[in-house]
Amino acid sequence: MTSTFPGPAQSGLSVVIPCFNEADNVEPSYREITNELGHYSLEMFYVDDGSSDGTLEVIRSLAATDPRVRYLSFSRNFGFEAAFSAGYRYATKPWILHVDADQQFPAAEAEKLIEAAGQGNDAVFGVRTNRQDPRLRRWGTAAFHFLGRRVLRIEIPPGATAFRLVRAELARKIVDLRLGTPYFLATVPRLTSRYTCVQVAHRARERGESKVGFGFLASHAIELFVGFTRRLTTAASATALFAAGLGVLAAGAATFGLLGASASAALLFALLSVVLVVLSLTVRYLVVVGAGQPRPRQFYVREANVLVDAADRLFTPEDPAGPRLIDVHLGKGVTA
């Protein structure tokens, strides 16, 4: 595979680091990234997802001493997808490296992604070879990939994680789609076939606690299963029609005394369970459809040291109470 587009080793990269209550991890992540990747043309883009601890203060102090540090701070917690989407939208380098603040993926492993990108790939995903997470979390991920890829036939890079290197233009196109159920891993294959996965090391979290719980993972999986394939809803519809036909036959059999009372009751409860399952899937599908309707922006920015699109700001330039946003390219301050 060949490509005329220069790789990150030649053109530079933006390292996007989403943060939510990661005050203890911001500075260590900064040191590791600069030590391991500082020889590249580098930008470090921290996105504070409405943290309630000292995360923003630490980021501000880094930005005050290192012009390579850019940041956005949300007006509230908008979630992981919104945090990295904002970083992808405002990153300035041709390539984007996504690194979580918890440092479970060593920054040095990015060299493997960079090498694969140089071979003509538009996106490269890291795959954990020695995952250092609780067993239940590992089992959940395995089940997710089995159901998504094998059962529902959704094209997802096998074993892919958030540790990834993506052409910035591609990342921004995905973010700007404003999908009702955004799912980056499943959207990349819909836009390009030039992606790959590479094995990378993984380590246990040393500081703080994971913000990704079972509830988030389950909800995210359901959004993928409903929003990126029709197989589930098609199967539900077929099952509902079969149950309806069976119910009609059972009603006729009961009328003519061919079905006893106990058998009729058992069949009734079985059909009711089928109806409830189909109803739950239908409701979830309607939620997905509703999410695609006009709605607020994916995130709103309260503070930044980069110039932010007016539509993404919480305050307008006419509001004197708003914070100042700095256009680092022009060196001018504007009131946001």
Short mmCIF file of C-alpha atoms in Angstrom, two decimals, residues 232-250 271 274-279 282:
data_model
loop_
_atom_site.label_atom_id
_atom_site.label_comp_id
_atom_site.label_asym_id
_atom_site.label_seq_id
_atom_site.Cartn_x
_atom_site.Cartn_y
_atom_site.Cartn_z
CA LEU A 232 -31.10 -6.64 15.30
CA THR A 233 -34.29 -4.76 14.41
CA THR A 234 -34.94 -7.05 11.44
CA ALA A 235 -34.63 -10.10 13.68
CA ALA A 236 -36.96 -8.46 16.21
CA SER A 237 -39.56 -7.75 13.52
CA ALA A 238 -39.40 -11.30 12.19
CA THR A 239 -39.72 -12.70 15.71
CA ALA A 240 -42.72 -10.47 16.41
CA LEU A 241 -44.47 -11.66 13.22
CA PHE A 242 -43.74 -15.30 14.09
CA ALA A 243 -45.08 -14.78 17.61
CA ALA A 244 -48.21 -13.14 16.24
CA GLY A 245 -48.85 -16.09 13.91
CA LEU A 246 -48.26 -18.52 16.75
CA GLY A 247 -50.67 -16.56 18.93
CA VAL A 248 -53.42 -16.77 16.30
CA LEU A 249 -52.94 -20.54 15.98
CA ALA A 250 -52.96 -20.95 19.76
CA LEU A 271 -45.50 -14.78 23.72
CA VAL A 274 -41.26 -12.04 23.11
CA VAL A 275 -43.43 -8.96 22.74
CA LEU A 276 -41.62 -7.20 25.59
CA VAL A 277 -38.20 -7.93 24.06
CA VAL A 278 -39.32 -6.60 20.69
CA LEU A 279 -40.87 -3.57 22.39
CA THR A 282 -38.27 -0.77 19.22
#
